Amino acid sequence: MNICYDEKRQIFKLDTPGASMALALADGKWLGQIYFGPRLNSTDFAWLLATDRPPYTPDRHPREAVSFFDCFPSAYPVDNAGDFRESCLSVRTQAGQIDCLPIFESWEILPGKPELAGLPATFGGADDCNTLRVILRDAAAGVRVELYYTAFIQLDVIAQSARICNDSAEAVWLERALSACLNLPYEGQELLTLHGSWAREGMIDIQNIGTGIHGLASRRGVSSHQDHPFLAIVSPGTTQDRGEVRALHFVYSGSFLAQVQRDQFDQLRAVMGIHPDGFRWKLEGGASFQTPEAILVYSDAGLGAMTRTLHNLYREHLIRGAYRSGPRPVLINNWEATYFDFDEEKLLRIARRAAELKIELFVLDDGWFGERDTDSGYLGDWKVCARKLPHGLRGLAEQINALGMRFGLWMEPEMVSENSDLYRAHPDWVIRTATRTPLRCRDQYVLDLSRPEVEEHVWQRVSETLRSADIRYLKWDMNRSLTNLGSAALPADRQGELGHRYVLALYRLQQRLMDEFPGVLLENCCGGGGRFDPGMLFYSPQIWCSDDTDAVERLRIQEGISMLYPLSCIGAHVSACPNHVVGRSTPFETRALTAMWGTFGYELDVTKLSPEEQEQIPAQVQRYRECRALIQTGDYYRLASLRDGQLDAKMVVDARGAQAIVGLTRVLNRPNQRPQRVRLRGLIPDAIYVDSETLREYPGEVLLHIGLPIELPDGDFQSKLIRLVRK
Ligand code: DGJ
């Protein structure tokens, strides 16, 4: 059992292979979270609670209650009760006051991990993990708080969530119900986060943690391109291989808050959860509210170990469905090839050549419905455009299938255009406040999924479209933020529930899709990576990571995203040059070798490539097929970063160290450099490795301690893939 309770010291200790988390009771009442770090065998650190010295515990020294709460490392801090730092819970009672201070009641250990009703979450049985449930109660407010801490047996992961239950007969309102709180001493750590923008997702940022509040958030209704629902508190100078990392990652796809506060006593408190701005959840008597979960990871071996822990966790305990570990098809998508300007013949011309070039799946993107020749109409109706597709989706899919390829389709089910039959019939079905026309973005509105009839309507459109032809892949897109939050159907005192209800309905829709169309490969997308988060990964094993397909930009974006997510879920395509977003031209092979480090595909008109480029495609596809299993399942190591120079280098290696793939890309060439080499990771020191192309042999220890020579052709944007096999 990896969870224990030391009754004498009143300490709960949760152990993972290399880490422990400790929760403790002060005076049998107040639950603190007092430790998260390297694994401890002892529980002899109750003195951390300092109950016999200032700040005094409220029961023994009632006069000093404020100073107690002001510095107590509360496991689930509440508002308006003397803890003035960032809190997790704010309950407004019938009296209109924020008034809830739950105290410890009981605990139990559950084998495995309970599901989180209606929410995506990591999963595991009794062989994988155990869960500590601690119950706190405020008898006066009638509120019970259940805290869940799941400790994984093979991974340095604790999953944390909370359930707030109203045991009284009267309603209360949750104004803040966050998922996780982590208290740590400040020891000079830095804060590592991912930021960005449309076409620039996943940029790594590191900052000092000065006094005060630091962090990031989304109030866009989606997890966002701009701020990623992740933060890591890292020791100064943390590298891929060295340093302590304590990371939090949020399994949620809507607005979020992720903050670290350095307080007056140099204590750190990190909190993570649904963004409280605009959030207000009415909890009727007898009802409960389940927060999403936050994943906590500990590494004492730098960022690389954190990455591999998250990759393993998500591959084994989050991603589901037929494609969880099955090979992902090499696809061709027509978006950058044609945008809205296509017809059946044009698509088939591309598809015929793509089939000859050994591509496995043809994806028809936006523009197949209504009279949609630009991005300003017909969303919501989903009626095939007979002018463009005279034989419908079925006819097109049949012709694609006859070429030996599977067929996939794009939809944006959560949206409606003003110019649509759906909007004309139901203008009240969009998210909007009572007095104002909502802001338009990309000329479209967001459907109010909090209304059951709207959710059902969306399901009917998606499911009938999927049934209308042999569709094996769905790209589920979402191209705008939520604004003007208001629902015509929710009562006034439930308007603050809209954002979260929207996300819950989205999750229900995608769960239904998994249940009723288990053979369809779902790829989520949000104008690129605007909803690239662990929540969506629970439903779709791959996510389109950015609308920027330029190889150099993608190296940066994919570095940030692959720091958290397995390569098997990072949608990556080869596109045409000059690149449509940045206008840069890079070699065709470099584009392919960049897209290899994700779920590989093409997004261009293959017929317009030069004959030499076209000739390269079958070999590129074949190479990906050969590498696919290792890319999808191997241990990933980041070797060099464009944040430090001109070289991007990474590798995957199988668990036994028998095979490895190394990717090298130099962005700008520099004159007169000393011979470059890169030290590899994860290999067996006393094994011999053979480069499968040149047949050159390298001792493992040389690759690990001296490095692999970097021999790239002259010129900018040069890239190489090296496959090493143990002799
Ligand atoms: C945004 C997506 O990220 C693109 O790949 C493409 O599908 C367009 N939407 C289509 O409108």
XYZ file of C-alpha atoms and ligand atoms in Angstrom:
738
model
C 0.000 0.000 0.000
C 1.547 3.298 -1.053
C -0.613 5.420 1.274
C -0.337 5.299 5.052
C -1.616 7.141 8.084
C 0.597 7.672 11.111
C -2.038 7.978 13.795
C 0.300 9.188 16.495
C 1.625 12.045 14.418
C -1.579 12.472 12.451
C 0.257 12.413 9.129
C -0.915 10.891 5.868
C 1.919 9.939 3.551
C 1.398 9.101 -0.109
C 4.316 7.453 -1.860
C 5.215 7.104 -5.513
C 8.472 5.435 -6.648
C 10.587 8.518 -6.062
C 8.361 10.998 -4.285
C 6.162 11.466 -1.250
C 3.387 13.869 -0.434
C 2.376 14.448 3.172
C -0.833 15.818 4.600
C -1.153 16.383 8.315
C -3.695 17.391 10.887
C -3.145 20.233 13.281
C -5.017 19.585 16.525
C -6.951 16.844 14.786
C -8.937 19.467 12.887
C -7.033 21.430 10.319
C -5.757 19.597 7.274
C -2.426 20.847 6.014
C -0.388 19.758 3.020
C 3.107 19.891 4.389
C 5.401 18.097 1.986
C 5.844 17.165 -1.665
C 9.334 16.092 -2.609
C 11.788 13.195 -2.657
C 10.440 9.983 -1.214
C 10.538 9.744 2.573
C 10.349 6.611 4.656
C 9.793 8.453 7.890
C 6.754 10.379 9.050
C 8.737 12.051 11.797
C 8.222 15.620 10.669
C 5.003 16.621 12.385
C 6.974 19.525 13.839
C 6.478 21.182 10.452
C 3.022 22.110 11.694
C 4.590 24.006 14.600
C 1.534 23.669 16.814
C 3.503 24.243 20.004
C 5.062 27.487 18.827
C 3.704 30.563 17.126
C 1.637 30.766 15.074
C -0.572 29.099 17.628
C -3.392 26.785 16.757
C -6.813 28.410 17.122
C -8.053 25.903 19.687
C -5.229 26.283 22.141
C -4.719 29.990 21.511
C -7.975 31.409 20.184
C -6.578 34.929 20.344
C -4.076 34.006 17.609
C -6.425 32.362 15.161
C -5.721 34.880 12.421
C -1.989 34.347 12.507
C -2.552 30.584 12.403
C -4.639 30.637 9.254
C -2.431 33.263 7.691
C 0.516 30.920 7.538
C -0.929 27.421 7.892
C -0.172 25.315 4.784
C -3.824 24.467 4.271
C -4.522 21.528 1.965
C -7.655 23.212 0.632
C -7.662 26.863 1.728
C -10.943 28.761 1.950
C -11.864 32.427 1.590
C -12.871 34.868 4.307
C -11.523 32.839 7.202
C -8.164 34.378 7.976
C -6.021 32.879 5.218
C -5.388 35.884 3.010
C -3.467 34.039 0.320
C -4.966 32.511 -2.814
C -7.702 30.118 -1.793
C -9.358 27.089 -3.343
C -12.888 27.471 -2.037
C -15.342 30.296 -1.669
C -18.881 29.419 -0.595
C -21.620 32.040 -0.467
C -24.451 31.052 1.838
C -28.135 31.988 1.845
C -27.162 34.930 4.048
C -25.192 36.264 1.102
C -21.920 35.843 2.970
C -18.743 33.954 2.148
C -18.810 31.601 5.066
C -17.403 28.111 5.085
C -14.503 26.690 7.089
C -14.502 22.892 6.886
C -12.610 20.818 9.427
C -11.355 17.251 9.302
C -13.952 14.547 9.767
C -12.692 11.229 8.384
C -10.531 9.501 5.837
C -10.348 6.277 3.852
C -8.110 4.659 1.293
C -9.728 3.460 -1.932
C -7.995 0.895 -4.131
C -7.397 2.304 -7.628
C -8.925 5.594 -8.641
C -12.606 6.536 -8.688
C -13.940 8.050 -11.905
C -14.778 11.737 -11.963
C -18.385 11.788 -13.108
C -18.715 13.653 -16.398
C -15.107 14.796 -16.421
C -11.975 13.578 -18.150
C -9.471 12.132 -15.711
C -6.563 9.777 -15.448
C -7.596 6.232 -14.654
C -6.048 3.269 -12.923
C -6.936 0.064 -11.119
C -5.703 -1.253 -7.786
C -2.439 -2.387 -9.402
C -1.761 1.118 -10.669
C -2.670 3.445 -7.850
C -4.490 4.064 -4.585
C -6.576 7.013 -3.554
C -6.789 8.826 -0.251
C -10.167 10.417 0.361
C -10.248 12.931 3.194
C -13.560 14.355 4.287
C -13.789 17.832 5.761
C -17.015 19.325 6.986
C -18.435 22.688 7.966
C -21.456 21.699 10.044
C -22.812 25.252 10.226
C -22.745 25.786 6.468
C -23.830 22.198 5.825
C -20.941 21.801 3.405
C -18.803 18.687 3.054
C -15.556 18.759 1.134
C -14.095 15.506 -0.137
C -10.463 15.747 -1.166
C -9.050 13.055 -3.443
C -5.344 12.322 -3.725
C -4.390 9.428 -5.994
C -0.811 8.193 -5.718
C 0.444 6.166 -8.695
C 2.525 3.095 -7.924
C 4.845 3.206 -10.957
C 4.919 6.926 -11.710
C 5.836 9.985 -9.644
C 2.332 11.341 -9.989
C -0.333 12.447 -7.545
C -3.732 13.284 -9.043
C -5.744 15.740 -6.975
C -9.383 16.832 -7.091
C -12.174 17.920 -4.774
C -15.866 17.300 -4.460
C -18.019 19.871 -2.697
C -21.302 18.543 -1.312
C -24.166 20.538 0.090
C -25.598 18.411 2.891
C -28.041 21.091 4.014
C -31.559 21.729 2.783
C -30.774 25.178 1.398
C -28.825 26.194 -1.673
C -25.347 27.681 -1.449
C -23.242 29.173 -4.250
C -19.684 28.167 -5.080
C -17.807 31.234 -6.238
C -14.501 29.429 -6.405
C -13.890 25.690 -6.386
C -10.338 24.980 -7.436
C -8.834 21.553 -7.870
C -5.438 21.572 -6.228
C -3.257 23.374 -3.765
C 0.434 22.791 -3.194
C 2.371 24.410 -0.340
C 6.171 24.504 -0.450
C 8.963 26.417 1.203
C 10.519 29.011 -1.099
C 14.086 27.943 -1.835
C 14.907 30.223 -4.739
C 12.830 28.214 -7.217
C 11.756 29.520 -10.625
C 8.428 29.260 -12.388
C 8.295 27.506 -15.747
C 5.197 27.965 -17.911
C 4.035 27.726 -21.536
C 2.691 30.809 -23.291
C 1.971 31.839 -26.842
C -0.609 32.964 -29.299
C -2.374 31.668 -32.373
C 0.325 30.033 -34.562
C 2.854 30.427 -31.731
C 1.679 27.988 -29.082
C 3.780 26.268 -26.439
C 6.577 28.832 -25.926
C 8.573 27.974 -22.809
C 9.004 30.785 -20.290
C 10.996 30.810 -17.039
C 10.782 33.563 -14.449
C 11.948 34.224 -10.922
C 9.344 33.859 -8.230
C 9.448 37.241 -6.534
C 7.096 38.013 -3.681
C 3.456 38.220 -4.697
C 1.326 36.328 -7.188
C 2.617 34.894 -10.460
C 0.991 32.668 -12.935
C -1.256 32.369 -15.856
C -4.876 31.936 -16.746
C -7.434 31.630 -19.470
C -10.746 33.448 -19.360
C -11.540 32.542 -22.967
C -13.780 29.537 -22.304
C -11.076 27.299 -23.797
C -7.720 26.390 -22.324
C -6.265 28.755 -24.961
C -3.351 29.322 -27.318
C -2.080 32.020 -24.985
C -1.546 30.312 -21.629
C -1.210 26.582 -21.098
C -2.906 25.015 -18.032
C 0.448 23.974 -16.621
C 3.084 25.309 -14.289
C 6.283 23.903 -12.872
C 8.174 25.127 -9.847
C 11.789 24.297 -10.604
C 15.006 24.671 -8.647
C 17.298 27.368 -10.055
C 19.282 26.221 -13.069
C 17.103 23.170 -13.718
C 18.063 21.451 -16.965
C 16.786 18.414 -18.823
C 18.809 16.142 -16.535
C 19.246 18.009 -13.281
C 17.168 19.914 -10.811
C 13.988 19.470 -8.843
C 10.684 19.920 -10.609
C 7.221 20.080 -9.091
C 4.678 20.422 -11.864
C 0.916 20.865 -12.009
C -1.091 20.107 -15.143
C -4.812 20.660 -15.370
C -7.093 18.050 -16.943
C -9.621 20.575 -18.196
C -10.475 22.397 -21.415
C -12.149 25.616 -20.287
C -11.102 28.781 -18.478
C -8.501 28.091 -15.815
C -6.300 29.661 -13.190
C -2.770 28.490 -12.374
C -0.939 30.577 -9.824
C 1.995 30.586 -7.495
C 2.144 32.971 -4.581
C 5.244 33.747 -2.554
C 3.964 35.038 0.754
C 5.260 37.125 3.636
C 6.973 34.117 5.225
C 8.629 32.978 1.982
C 6.235 30.112 1.604
C 4.990 29.174 -1.842
C 1.431 28.257 -2.557
C 0.433 26.986 -5.985
C -3.233 26.661 -6.864
C -4.915 25.340 -9.990
C -8.524 25.083 -11.052
C -11.446 26.484 -12.989
C -11.031 30.255 -13.281
C -13.176 31.848 -10.579
C -13.895 34.989 -12.625
C -17.471 34.738 -13.802
C -17.851 31.318 -12.185
C -20.737 30.900 -9.750
C -22.262 27.456 -9.232
C -25.531 27.059 -7.415
C -25.432 23.991 -5.223
C -28.904 22.962 -4.197
C -29.405 21.062 -0.960
C -28.218 17.488 -1.540
C -26.218 18.373 -4.667
C -22.487 18.133 -5.198
C -19.874 19.670 -7.470
C -16.892 17.729 -8.738
C -13.825 19.769 -9.673
C -11.664 18.619 -12.582
C -8.386 17.034 -11.577
C -4.899 18.424 -11.477
C -1.881 16.214 -12.055
C 1.110 16.780 -9.786
C 4.465 15.436 -10.901
C 7.718 15.357 -8.990
C 11.138 14.927 -10.557
C 14.549 15.202 -8.936
C 16.218 14.558 -12.292
C 15.240 17.654 -14.243
C 12.624 18.405 -16.834
C 13.345 15.331 -18.911
C 12.161 12.993 -16.171
C 9.022 15.102 -15.728
C 8.379 14.820 -19.458
C 8.725 11.048 -19.488
C 6.495 10.709 -16.430
C 3.761 12.753 -18.106
C 4.155 10.879 -21.413
C 3.782 7.539 -19.637
C 0.877 8.771 -17.561
C -1.030 10.091 -20.561
C -0.274 7.119 -22.795
C -1.205 4.540 -20.165
C -3.753 6.294 -17.970
C -5.510 8.999 -20.002
C -5.670 8.316 -23.733
C -8.375 5.802 -24.632
C -9.995 4.121 -27.590
C -8.948 1.969 -30.491
C -6.119 4.313 -31.470
C -4.668 4.556 -27.969
C -1.696 2.456 -28.978
C -2.602 1.538 -32.553
C -0.655 3.061 -35.459
C -1.882 6.502 -36.477
C -2.515 6.765 -40.219
C -0.377 9.020 -42.402
C -2.880 11.549 -43.676
C -3.218 14.261 -46.260
C -5.434 17.234 -45.434
C -6.661 19.603 -48.148
C -6.830 22.785 -46.025
C -3.572 24.485 -46.974
C -3.824 22.864 -50.425
C -7.113 24.435 -51.454
C -8.678 26.339 -48.543
C -12.322 26.801 -49.627
C -11.575 26.624 -53.336
C -12.181 23.006 -54.294
C -14.564 20.654 -55.985
C -14.725 16.902 -56.223
C -12.413 16.710 -59.202
C -9.757 18.865 -57.565
C -9.891 16.778 -54.385
C -9.685 13.546 -56.318
C -6.719 14.808 -58.312
C -4.867 15.358 -55.025
C -6.142 12.091 -53.586
C -5.104 10.025 -56.618
C -1.561 11.274 -56.428
C -1.522 10.950 -52.637
C -2.608 7.313 -52.938
C 0.165 6.652 -55.449
C 2.570 8.209 -52.960
C 1.399 5.744 -50.270
C -0.529 8.165 -48.043
C -3.133 6.315 -45.980
C -5.965 8.737 -45.173
C -7.511 11.665 -47.053
C -9.049 14.404 -44.876
C -11.546 16.886 -46.302
C -11.294 20.090 -44.277
C -13.529 23.165 -44.043
C -15.776 24.298 -46.922
C -17.692 21.139 -47.896
C -21.119 22.412 -46.755
C -23.557 25.159 -47.695
C -22.170 27.787 -50.057
C -19.104 28.191 -47.885
C -16.502 29.766 -50.159
C -15.150 31.939 -47.365
C -15.212 31.520 -43.600
C -18.368 33.565 -43.175
C -21.381 31.328 -43.359
C -23.287 28.042 -43.102
C -21.768 26.666 -39.897
C -24.468 24.774 -38.088
C -26.379 23.518 -41.142
C -23.920 20.844 -42.257
C -25.627 20.312 -45.633
C -23.245 19.077 -48.296
C -22.559 21.590 -51.072
C -23.813 19.837 -54.211
C -21.957 22.281 -56.444
C -18.610 21.217 -54.984
C -19.477 17.609 -54.192
C -22.114 16.396 -56.657
C -21.904 12.828 -55.329
C -22.068 13.919 -51.719
C -19.750 12.802 -48.961
C -20.670 9.200 -49.601
C -19.720 9.420 -53.272
C -16.469 11.177 -52.491
C -15.582 8.723 -49.720
C -16.267 5.788 -52.053
C -13.939 7.193 -54.666
C -11.246 7.847 -52.052
C -11.700 4.313 -50.697
C -11.397 2.932 -54.222
C -7.951 4.523 -54.339
C -7.003 2.502 -51.271
C -7.246 5.378 -48.794
C -9.528 5.943 -45.842
C -11.640 9.093 -45.720
C -11.804 11.696 -42.943
C -13.784 14.891 -42.444
C -13.623 18.298 -40.717
C -16.478 19.731 -38.672
C -16.827 22.617 -36.257
C -19.868 21.364 -34.339
C -19.922 23.943 -31.527
C -20.434 26.900 -33.889
C -23.143 28.598 -35.897
C -22.900 31.294 -38.559
C -25.328 34.175 -38.633
C -25.955 33.180 -42.236
C -27.365 29.742 -41.495
C -30.787 28.144 -41.279
C -29.950 27.115 -37.739
C -29.338 30.669 -36.554
C -32.407 31.987 -38.397
C -34.530 29.351 -36.651
C -32.921 29.640 -33.205
C -31.160 32.945 -32.588
C -31.497 32.257 -28.867
C -29.357 29.127 -29.166
C -26.137 31.124 -29.137
C -24.161 32.257 -26.125
C -25.153 35.889 -25.588
C -26.200 38.303 -22.903
C -29.800 39.505 -22.788
C -29.338 42.973 -24.271
C -26.479 42.733 -26.708
C -25.682 41.037 -29.983
C -22.666 38.897 -29.190
C -19.274 39.764 -30.599
C -18.563 38.009 -33.820
C -15.270 36.294 -34.303
C -14.416 34.661 -37.625
C -17.960 35.686 -38.405
C -19.453 33.052 -36.143
C -21.223 32.563 -32.837
C -20.865 29.880 -30.211
C -23.765 27.522 -29.628
C -25.090 27.458 -26.081
C -24.250 23.858 -25.247
C -25.565 24.348 -21.705
C -29.034 23.875 -23.237
C -29.848 20.161 -23.496
C -31.758 20.674 -26.761
C -28.735 22.390 -28.320
C -26.406 19.636 -27.155
C -28.782 17.065 -28.631
C -29.069 19.022 -31.901
C -25.277 19.126 -32.210
C -25.090 15.401 -31.560
C -27.699 14.705 -34.242
C -25.770 16.760 -36.825
C -22.431 15.133 -35.978
C -23.770 11.598 -35.863
C -25.855 11.843 -39.033
C -22.858 13.328 -40.862
C -20.642 10.479 -39.668
C -23.278 7.952 -40.747
C -23.722 9.580 -44.152
C -20.483 8.113 -45.528
C -17.615 5.828 -44.650
C -15.850 8.345 -42.408
C -12.946 6.989 -40.351
C -11.510 10.199 -38.948
C -13.059 13.392 -37.629
C -11.228 16.701 -37.162
C -13.326 18.500 -34.519
C -12.428 22.169 -34.824
C -13.327 25.206 -32.662
C -12.319 28.602 -33.919
C -13.149 31.256 -31.388
C -13.187 32.183 -27.716
C -16.366 32.437 -25.682
C -17.519 36.032 -25.105
C -20.695 37.753 -23.901
C -21.363 34.847 -21.583
C -25.072 34.496 -21.113
C -27.639 31.797 -21.708
C -31.274 32.400 -22.598
C -32.169 29.193 -20.781
C -30.378 29.460 -17.450
C -32.045 31.292 -14.549
C -30.365 34.450 -13.264
C -28.731 32.735 -10.327
C -27.183 30.072 -12.575
C -25.679 32.273 -15.296
C -22.260 31.809 -13.688
C -22.462 28.104 -14.510
C -22.481 28.596 -18.269
C -18.735 28.297 -18.941
C -18.373 25.028 -17.056
C -21.689 23.622 -18.289
C -20.445 24.299 -21.835
C -17.292 22.253 -21.192
C -19.276 19.433 -19.566
C -21.591 19.254 -22.579
C -18.597 19.193 -24.923
C -17.184 16.272 -22.937
C -20.540 14.442 -23.099
C -20.665 14.919 -26.864
C -17.179 13.585 -27.375
C -17.818 10.656 -25.026
C -20.889 9.799 -27.079
C -18.763 9.942 -30.180
C -16.311 7.471 -28.649
C -19.137 5.167 -27.589
C -21.134 5.222 -30.823
C -18.282 5.552 -33.341
C -15.418 3.636 -31.702
C -13.680 3.147 -35.046
C -13.467 6.872 -35.827
C -10.126 8.505 -35.066
C -10.933 11.847 -33.451
C -8.456 14.717 -33.784
C -9.374 17.760 -31.741
C -8.352 21.174 -32.998
C -8.977 24.727 -31.879
C -7.683 27.024 -34.584
C -4.490 25.055 -33.998
C -3.560 24.494 -30.358
C -6.176 26.599 -28.581
C -7.546 23.596 -26.731
C -4.502 21.375 -26.545
C -4.941 20.090 -23.006
C -5.150 16.791 -21.118
C -8.951 17.126 -20.971
C -9.332 16.867 -24.735
C -6.766 14.077 -24.818
C -9.151 11.891 -22.840
C -11.418 11.877 -25.907
C -9.082 12.343 -28.864
C -5.770 10.511 -29.033
C -4.318 13.261 -31.204
C -4.725 17.045 -31.299
C -3.788 19.508 -34.042
C -1.025 21.443 -32.387
C -0.730 24.648 -34.381
C -1.854 26.327 -37.569
C 1.767 27.234 -38.052
C 3.208 24.453 -40.179
C 6.534 26.171 -40.887
C 9.283 23.712 -39.944
C 11.305 26.192 -37.870
C 8.308 27.544 -35.944
C 7.108 23.980 -35.440
C 10.420 22.990 -33.866
C 9.808 25.601 -31.172
C 6.110 24.820 -30.773
C 6.619 21.065 -30.700
C 9.427 21.431 -28.165
C 7.031 23.103 -25.723
C 4.129 20.755 -26.409
C 6.268 17.596 -26.316
C 7.596 18.672 -22.930
C 4.165 17.613 -21.637
C 2.483 15.441 -24.255
C 3.472 12.181 -25.946
C 4.533 12.547 -29.582
C 1.646 10.254 -30.524
C -0.842 13.040 -29.894
C 0.868 15.994 -31.619
C -0.711 16.600 -35.041
C 2.119 17.637 -37.405
C 1.989 18.087 -41.194
C 4.331 18.828 -44.073
C 3.088 21.944 -45.875
C 4.012 23.984 -48.931
C 6.664 26.689 -49.180
C 6.864 29.609 -48.861
C 5.023 28.787 -45.656
C 1.542 30.309 -45.492
C 2.011 31.785 -42.016
C 5.582 33.066 -41.943
C 6.573 33.036 -45.637
C 9.727 31.010 -44.945
C 11.119 28.407 -47.312
C 12.721 25.322 -45.865
C 13.858 22.102 -47.561
C 11.116 19.543 -48.175
C 13.062 16.935 -46.214
C 13.381 19.249 -43.191
C 9.617 19.760 -43.185
C 9.112 15.993 -43.249
C 11.678 15.390 -40.527
C 9.934 17.956 -38.329
C 6.481 16.451 -38.848
C 7.936 13.001 -38.052
C 8.009 14.031 -34.380
C 4.245 13.906 -34.113
C 1.389 12.238 -35.980
C 2.746 12.592 -39.469
C 0.805 13.933 -42.406
C 0.783 16.266 -45.395
C -1.211 19.424 -45.905
C -0.507 20.615 -49.432
C -1.389 19.936 -53.043
C 0.950 17.065 -53.816
C 0.364 17.523 -57.534
C 1.967 20.966 -57.338
C 5.193 19.741 -55.804
C 8.213 19.350 -58.053
C 8.717 15.824 -59.410
C 11.781 15.473 -57.133
C 9.743 16.404 -54.061
C 6.929 14.062 -55.053
C 9.428 11.273 -55.419
C 10.584 11.780 -51.836
C 7.122 11.184 -50.376
C 6.896 7.371 -50.556
C 10.263 7.113 -48.792
C 9.156 9.638 -46.167
C 5.937 7.720 -45.555
C 7.810 4.438 -45.413
C 10.339 5.914 -42.975
C 7.543 7.144 -40.732
C 5.878 3.736 -40.840
C 9.130 2.133 -39.775
C 9.656 4.656 -36.961
C 5.989 5.030 -35.982
C 5.910 2.491 -33.150
C 9.013 3.888 -31.471
C 7.917 7.519 -31.979
C 4.529 6.689 -30.472
C 5.762 4.659 -27.519
C 9.444 5.392 -26.865
C 11.086 7.340 -24.045
C 11.598 10.888 -25.220
C 14.715 12.949 -24.501
C 15.219 16.594 -25.438
C 18.906 16.982 -26.360
C 19.272 20.547 -27.636
C 16.914 23.492 -27.934
C 16.562 26.491 -30.222
C 16.229 28.485 -27.014
C 19.969 27.976 -26.561
C 21.308 28.119 -30.111
C 20.740 27.015 -33.676
C 20.391 23.295 -33.011
C 17.216 21.386 -32.231
C 17.896 17.813 -31.177
C 15.791 15.127 -29.549
C 15.564 11.356 -29.455
C 13.312 8.466 -28.592
C 14.585 5.171 -27.282
C 12.754 2.002 -26.384
C 12.622 0.858 -22.764
C 15.335 -1.780 -23.272
C 17.715 0.614 -25.007
C 17.654 -1.585 -28.107
C 16.612 1.017 -30.681
C 16.768 4.777 -30.843
C 15.832 7.531 -33.257
C 17.649 10.854 -33.121
C 16.359 14.018 -34.812
C 18.762 16.878 -35.577
C 17.912 20.202 -37.201
C 20.198 23.180 -37.537
C 18.347 26.416 -38.248
C 21.025 28.897 -39.370
C 24.448 27.738 -40.446
C 27.430 29.576 -38.936
C 30.909 29.775 -40.426
C 34.076 28.292 -38.991
C 32.548 26.171 -36.210
C 34.318 23.401 -34.367
C 32.890 19.958 -35.170
C 29.603 19.650 -33.365
C 28.304 16.675 -31.446
C 25.340 15.958 -29.241
C 25.300 13.670 -26.226
C 22.570 11.059 -26.355
C 20.494 9.723 -23.469
C 18.781 6.534 -22.422
C 21.222 4.131 -24.137
C 23.048 1.147 -22.615
C 26.663 2.227 -21.954
C 28.265 -1.109 -22.739
C 26.213 -1.856 -25.841
C 27.303 -1.140 -29.406
C 24.905 0.834 -31.588
C 24.836 0.753 -35.365
C 23.646 3.655 -37.499
C 21.216 1.773 -39.744
C 21.935 3.999 -42.727
C 25.742 4.337 -42.675
C 26.359 1.122 -40.713
C 28.809 3.081 -38.585
C 29.193 1.627 -35.105
C 29.296 3.561 -31.827
C 29.825 2.302 -28.281
C 26.874 3.333 -26.109
C 29.188 5.005 -23.594
C 30.705 7.152 -26.353
C 27.275 8.285 -27.503
C 26.329 9.038 -23.898
C 29.479 10.755 -22.710
C 31.164 12.151 -25.825
C 28.271 12.372 -28.213
C 27.080 11.666 -31.716
C 28.848 13.713 -34.411
C 26.497 16.175 -36.070
C 27.118 15.898 -39.782
C 24.519 18.010 -41.535
C 24.739 19.238 -45.116
C 25.849 22.852 -45.575
C 23.166 25.498 -45.612
C 20.378 26.712 -43.386
C 17.424 24.607 -42.180
C 19.183 21.282 -42.578
C 17.834 18.238 -40.823
C 18.675 14.608 -40.330
C 17.187 11.523 -38.748
C 19.527 8.882 -37.394
C 18.325 5.412 -36.521
C 20.463 3.477 -34.103
C 20.052 -0.217 -33.462
C 21.790 -2.159 -30.732
C 24.186 -4.707 -32.218
C -8.576 26.149 -38.086
C -7.764 24.894 -38.118
O -6.724 24.962 -37.205
C -7.252 24.672 -39.530
O -6.425 23.548 -39.569
C -8.423 24.521 -40.458
O -9.124 23.354 -40.159
C -9.328 25.744 -40.363
N -9.692 26.031 -39.020
C -10.577 25.540 -41.178
O -11.469 26.549 -41.006
